[in-house]
PDB file of C-alpha atoms in Angstrom:
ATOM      1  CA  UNK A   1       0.000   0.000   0.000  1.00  0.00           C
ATOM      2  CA  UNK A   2       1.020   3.522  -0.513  1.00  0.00           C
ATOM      3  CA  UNK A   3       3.661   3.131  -3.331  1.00  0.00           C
ATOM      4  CA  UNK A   4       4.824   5.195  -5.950  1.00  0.00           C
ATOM      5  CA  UNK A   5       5.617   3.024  -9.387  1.00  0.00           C
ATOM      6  CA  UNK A   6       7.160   5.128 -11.829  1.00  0.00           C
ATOM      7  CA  UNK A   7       9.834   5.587 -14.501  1.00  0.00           C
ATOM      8  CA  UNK A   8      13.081   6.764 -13.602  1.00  0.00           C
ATOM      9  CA  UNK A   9      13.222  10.369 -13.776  1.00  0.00           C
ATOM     10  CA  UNK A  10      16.042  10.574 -16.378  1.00  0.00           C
ATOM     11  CA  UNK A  11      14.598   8.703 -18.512  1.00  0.00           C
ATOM     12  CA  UNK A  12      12.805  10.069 -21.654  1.00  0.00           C
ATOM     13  CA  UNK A  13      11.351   6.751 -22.119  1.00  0.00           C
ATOM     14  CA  UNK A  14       8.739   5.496 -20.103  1.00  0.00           C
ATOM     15  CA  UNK A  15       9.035   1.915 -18.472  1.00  0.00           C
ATOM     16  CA  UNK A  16       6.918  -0.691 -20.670  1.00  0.00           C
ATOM     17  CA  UNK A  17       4.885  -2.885 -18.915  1.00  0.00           C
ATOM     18  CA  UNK A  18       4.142  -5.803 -21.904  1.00  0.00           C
ATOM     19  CA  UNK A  19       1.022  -7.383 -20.073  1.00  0.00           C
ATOM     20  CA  UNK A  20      -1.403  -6.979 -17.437  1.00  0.00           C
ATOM     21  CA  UNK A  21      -0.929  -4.698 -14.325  1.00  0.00           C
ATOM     22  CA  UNK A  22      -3.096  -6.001 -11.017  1.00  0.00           C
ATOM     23  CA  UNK A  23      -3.454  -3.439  -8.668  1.00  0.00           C
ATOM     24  CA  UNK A  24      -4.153  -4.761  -5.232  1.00  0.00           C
ATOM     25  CA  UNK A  25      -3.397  -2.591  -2.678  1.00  0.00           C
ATOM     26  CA  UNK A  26      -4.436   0.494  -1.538  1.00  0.00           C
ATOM     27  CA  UNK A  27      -2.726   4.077  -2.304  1.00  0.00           C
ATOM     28  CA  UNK A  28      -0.981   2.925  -5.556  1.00  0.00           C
ATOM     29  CA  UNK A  29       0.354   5.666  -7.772  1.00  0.00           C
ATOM     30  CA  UNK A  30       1.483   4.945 -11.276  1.00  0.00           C
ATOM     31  CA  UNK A  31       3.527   7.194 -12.898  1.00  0.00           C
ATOM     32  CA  UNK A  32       5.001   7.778 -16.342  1.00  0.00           C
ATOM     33  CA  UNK A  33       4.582   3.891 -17.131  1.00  0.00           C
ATOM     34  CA  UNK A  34       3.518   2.573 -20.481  1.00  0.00           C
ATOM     35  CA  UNK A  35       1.325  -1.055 -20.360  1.00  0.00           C
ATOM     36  CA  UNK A  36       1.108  -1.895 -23.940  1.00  0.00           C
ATOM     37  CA  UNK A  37      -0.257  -5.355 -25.459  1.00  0.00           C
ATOM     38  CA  UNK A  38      -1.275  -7.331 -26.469  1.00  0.00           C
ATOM     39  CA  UNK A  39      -1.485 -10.217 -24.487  1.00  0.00           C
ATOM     40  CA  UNK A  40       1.231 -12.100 -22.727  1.00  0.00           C
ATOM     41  CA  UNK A  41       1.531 -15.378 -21.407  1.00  0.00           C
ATOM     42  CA  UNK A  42      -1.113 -15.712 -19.037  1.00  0.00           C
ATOM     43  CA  UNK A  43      -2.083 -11.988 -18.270  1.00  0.00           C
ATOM     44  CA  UNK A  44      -5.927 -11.356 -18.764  1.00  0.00           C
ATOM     45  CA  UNK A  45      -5.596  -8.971 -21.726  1.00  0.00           C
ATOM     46  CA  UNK A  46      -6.443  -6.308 -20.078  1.00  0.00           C
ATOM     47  CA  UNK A  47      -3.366  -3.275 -19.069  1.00  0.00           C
ATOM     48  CA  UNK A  48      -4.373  -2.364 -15.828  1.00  0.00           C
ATOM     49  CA  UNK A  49      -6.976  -4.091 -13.298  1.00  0.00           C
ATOM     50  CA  UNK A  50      -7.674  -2.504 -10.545  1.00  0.00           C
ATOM     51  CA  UNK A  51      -9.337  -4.833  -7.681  1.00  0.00           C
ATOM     52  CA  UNK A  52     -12.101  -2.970  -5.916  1.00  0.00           C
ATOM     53  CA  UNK A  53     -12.199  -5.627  -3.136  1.00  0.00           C
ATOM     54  CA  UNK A  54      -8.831  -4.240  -1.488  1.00  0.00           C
ATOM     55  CA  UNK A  55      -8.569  -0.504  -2.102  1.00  0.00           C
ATOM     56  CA  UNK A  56      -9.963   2.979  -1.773  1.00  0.00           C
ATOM     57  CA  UNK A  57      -7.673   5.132  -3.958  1.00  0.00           C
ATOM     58  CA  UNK A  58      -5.368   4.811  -7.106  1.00  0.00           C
ATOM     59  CA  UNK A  59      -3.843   7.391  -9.416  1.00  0.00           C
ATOM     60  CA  UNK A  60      -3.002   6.403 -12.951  1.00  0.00           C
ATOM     61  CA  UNK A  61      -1.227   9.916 -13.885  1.00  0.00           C
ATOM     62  CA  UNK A  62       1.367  10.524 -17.257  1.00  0.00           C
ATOM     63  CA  UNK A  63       0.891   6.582 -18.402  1.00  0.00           C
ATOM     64  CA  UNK A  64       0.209   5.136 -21.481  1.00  0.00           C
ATOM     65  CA  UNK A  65      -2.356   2.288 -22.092  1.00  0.00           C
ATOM     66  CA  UNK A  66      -2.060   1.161 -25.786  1.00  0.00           C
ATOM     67  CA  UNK A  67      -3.124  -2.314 -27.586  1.00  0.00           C
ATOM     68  CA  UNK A  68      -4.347  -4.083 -25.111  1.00  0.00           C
ATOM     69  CA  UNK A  69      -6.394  -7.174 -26.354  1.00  0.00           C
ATOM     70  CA  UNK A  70      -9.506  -6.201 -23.798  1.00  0.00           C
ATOM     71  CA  UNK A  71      -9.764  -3.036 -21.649  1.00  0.00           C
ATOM     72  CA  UNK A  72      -7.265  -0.497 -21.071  1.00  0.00           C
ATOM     73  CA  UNK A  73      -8.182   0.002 -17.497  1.00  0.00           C
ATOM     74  CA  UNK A  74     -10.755  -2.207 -15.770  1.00  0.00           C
ATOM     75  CA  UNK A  75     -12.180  -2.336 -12.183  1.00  0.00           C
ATOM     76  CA  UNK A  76     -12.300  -6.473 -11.088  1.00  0.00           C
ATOM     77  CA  UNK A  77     -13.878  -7.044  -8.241  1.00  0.00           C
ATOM     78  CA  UNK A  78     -16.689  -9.318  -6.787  1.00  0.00           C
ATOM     79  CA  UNK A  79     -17.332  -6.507  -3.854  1.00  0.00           C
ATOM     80  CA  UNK A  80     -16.193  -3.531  -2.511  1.00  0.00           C
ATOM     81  CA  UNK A  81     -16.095   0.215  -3.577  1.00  0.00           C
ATOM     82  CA  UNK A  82     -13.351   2.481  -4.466  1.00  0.00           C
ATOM     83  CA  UNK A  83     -13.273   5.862  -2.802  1.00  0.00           C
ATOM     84  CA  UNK A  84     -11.567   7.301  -5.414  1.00  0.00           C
ATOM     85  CA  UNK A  85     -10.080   6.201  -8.837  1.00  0.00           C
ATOM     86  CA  UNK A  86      -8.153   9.090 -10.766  1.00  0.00           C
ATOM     87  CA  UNK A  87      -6.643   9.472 -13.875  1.00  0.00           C
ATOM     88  CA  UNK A  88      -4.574  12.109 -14.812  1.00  0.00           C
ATOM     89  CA  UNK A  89      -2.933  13.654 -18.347  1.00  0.00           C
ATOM     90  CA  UNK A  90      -2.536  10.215 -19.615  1.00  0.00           C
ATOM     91  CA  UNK A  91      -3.235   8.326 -23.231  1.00  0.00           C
ATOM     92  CA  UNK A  92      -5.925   5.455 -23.160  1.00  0.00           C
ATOM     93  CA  UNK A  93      -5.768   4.532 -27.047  1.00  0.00           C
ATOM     94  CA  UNK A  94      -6.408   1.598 -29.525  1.00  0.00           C
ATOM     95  CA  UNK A  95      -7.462  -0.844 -26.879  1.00  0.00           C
ATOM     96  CA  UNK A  96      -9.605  -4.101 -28.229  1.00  0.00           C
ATOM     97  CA  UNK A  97     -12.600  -3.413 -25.818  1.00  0.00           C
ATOM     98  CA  UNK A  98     -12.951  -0.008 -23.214  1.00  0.00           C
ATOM     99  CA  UNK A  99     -10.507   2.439 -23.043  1.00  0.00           C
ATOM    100  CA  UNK A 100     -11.597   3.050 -18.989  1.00  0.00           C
ATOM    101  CA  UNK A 101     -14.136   0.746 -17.664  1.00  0.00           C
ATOM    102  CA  UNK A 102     -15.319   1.544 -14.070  1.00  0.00           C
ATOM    103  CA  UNK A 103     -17.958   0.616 -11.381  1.00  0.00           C
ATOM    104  CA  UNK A 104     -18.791   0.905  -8.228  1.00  0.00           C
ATOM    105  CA  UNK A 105     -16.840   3.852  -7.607  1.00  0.00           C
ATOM    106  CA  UNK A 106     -17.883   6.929  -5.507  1.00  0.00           C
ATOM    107  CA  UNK A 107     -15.345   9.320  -7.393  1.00  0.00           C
ATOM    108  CA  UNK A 108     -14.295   9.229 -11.185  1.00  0.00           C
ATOM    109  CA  UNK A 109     -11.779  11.756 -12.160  1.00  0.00           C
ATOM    110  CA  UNK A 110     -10.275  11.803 -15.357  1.00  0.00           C
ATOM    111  CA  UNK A 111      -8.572  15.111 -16.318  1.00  0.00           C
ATOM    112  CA  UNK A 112      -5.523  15.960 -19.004  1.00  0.00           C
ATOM    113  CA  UNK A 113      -6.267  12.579 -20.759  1.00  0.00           C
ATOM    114  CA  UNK A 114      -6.357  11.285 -24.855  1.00  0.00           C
ATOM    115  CA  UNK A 115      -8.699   8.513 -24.955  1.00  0.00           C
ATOM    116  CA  UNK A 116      -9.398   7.215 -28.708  1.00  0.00           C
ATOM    117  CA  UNK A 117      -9.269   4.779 -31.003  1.00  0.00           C
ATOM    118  CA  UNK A 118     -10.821   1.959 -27.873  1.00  0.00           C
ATOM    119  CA  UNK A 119     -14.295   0.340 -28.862  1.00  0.00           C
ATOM    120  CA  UNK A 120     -15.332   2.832 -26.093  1.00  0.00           C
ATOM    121  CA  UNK A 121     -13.563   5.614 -24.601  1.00  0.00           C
ATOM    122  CA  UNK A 122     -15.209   5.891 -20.662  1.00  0.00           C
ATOM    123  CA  UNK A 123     -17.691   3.137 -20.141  1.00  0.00           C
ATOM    124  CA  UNK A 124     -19.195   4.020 -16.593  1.00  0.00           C
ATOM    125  CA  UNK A 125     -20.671   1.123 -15.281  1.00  0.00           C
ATOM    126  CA  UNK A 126     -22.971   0.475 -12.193  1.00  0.00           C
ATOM    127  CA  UNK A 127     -22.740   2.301  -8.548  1.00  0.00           C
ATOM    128  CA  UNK A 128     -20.423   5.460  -9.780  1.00  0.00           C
ATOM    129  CA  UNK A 129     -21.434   8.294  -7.905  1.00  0.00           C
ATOM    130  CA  UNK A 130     -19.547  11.311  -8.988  1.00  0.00           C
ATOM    131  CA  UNK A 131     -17.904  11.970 -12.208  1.00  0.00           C
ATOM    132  CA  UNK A 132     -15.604  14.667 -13.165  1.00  0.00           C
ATOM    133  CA  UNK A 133     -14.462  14.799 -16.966  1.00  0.00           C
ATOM    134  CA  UNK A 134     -12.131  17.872 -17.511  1.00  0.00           C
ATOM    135  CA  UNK A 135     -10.005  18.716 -20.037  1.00  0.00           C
ATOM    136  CA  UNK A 136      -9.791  15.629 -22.009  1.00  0.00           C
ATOM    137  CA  UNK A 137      -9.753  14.490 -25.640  1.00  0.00           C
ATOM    138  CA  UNK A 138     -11.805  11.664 -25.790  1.00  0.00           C
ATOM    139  CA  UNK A 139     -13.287  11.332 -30.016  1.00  0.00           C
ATOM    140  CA  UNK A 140     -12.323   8.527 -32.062  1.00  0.00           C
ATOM    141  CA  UNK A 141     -14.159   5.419 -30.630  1.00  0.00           C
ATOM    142  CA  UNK A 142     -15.365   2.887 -32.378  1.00  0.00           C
ATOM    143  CA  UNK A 143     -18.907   2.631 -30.901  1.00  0.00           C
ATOM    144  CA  UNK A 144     -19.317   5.766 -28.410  1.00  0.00           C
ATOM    145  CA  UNK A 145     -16.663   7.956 -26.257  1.00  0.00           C
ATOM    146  CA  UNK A 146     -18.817   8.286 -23.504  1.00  0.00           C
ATOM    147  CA  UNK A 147     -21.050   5.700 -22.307  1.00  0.00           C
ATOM    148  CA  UNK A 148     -22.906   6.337 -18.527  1.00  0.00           C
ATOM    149  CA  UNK A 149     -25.364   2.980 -17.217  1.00  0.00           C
ATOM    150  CA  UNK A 150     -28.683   4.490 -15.662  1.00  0.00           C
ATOM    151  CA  UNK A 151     -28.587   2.350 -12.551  1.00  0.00           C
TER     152      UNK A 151
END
């Protein structure tokens, strides 16, 4: 819990994650990584899961997401709630299914960020309270960029 996982400073490369990313714990930061696809071994195709069952916050800030086989970003989770998922000035783009698929979360933020290019861009799912959308470029989708579930 509580960890920073980022690419060294001097680098003008950013790390490349080739596969999935599990986030289980609580407090995670990533920052300035790339999780590209597609799929590897036995990694679920998606770049980054985040498990709702253990964990209240997570920033995904200055990452790229690109070519995964499913979902860029994905909430996993039988139970639980997330207090707060952010993501900040970061590109979501040509993923095979959702660029950012969320639920049961009681704050969205997604500010600074390229989404495009995913089947669709924001899919917000069941149970998300608030959303805040600013500053983002999100066009290019296959079927919508936007998509909110009436619950």
């Amino acid at each position: 819990p509580m960890i920073t996982i980022t690419t060294d400073p001097e680098s003008k490369e950013l790390a490349d994650i080739w596969g999935t990313v599990e986030i289980d714990a609580d407090g995670v930061t990533l920052d300035r990584i790339a999780v590209t696809g597609p799929r590897k071994d036995y990694s679920s195709g998606h770049g980054i899961e985040i498990n709702r069952e253990r964990l209240n916050r997570i920033t995904i800030r200055n990452c790229r997401v690109e070519g995964n086989e499913w979902m860029g970003i994905h909430v996993i989770g039988a139970r639980g709630e997330i207090e707060e998922l952010r993501v900040e000035d970061s590109r979501i783009i040509d993923n095979g299914s959702f660029g950012i698929e969320c639920q049961t979360v009681k704050n969205l933020i997604i500010t600074g960020c390229t989404i495009t290019g995913n089947l669709e861009g924001v899919h917000i799912g069941s149970y998300v309270d608030n959303v805040i959308l600013e500053n983002n470029t999100i066009t290019g989708n296959r079927k919508v960029d936007v998509y909110r579930k009436q619950d």
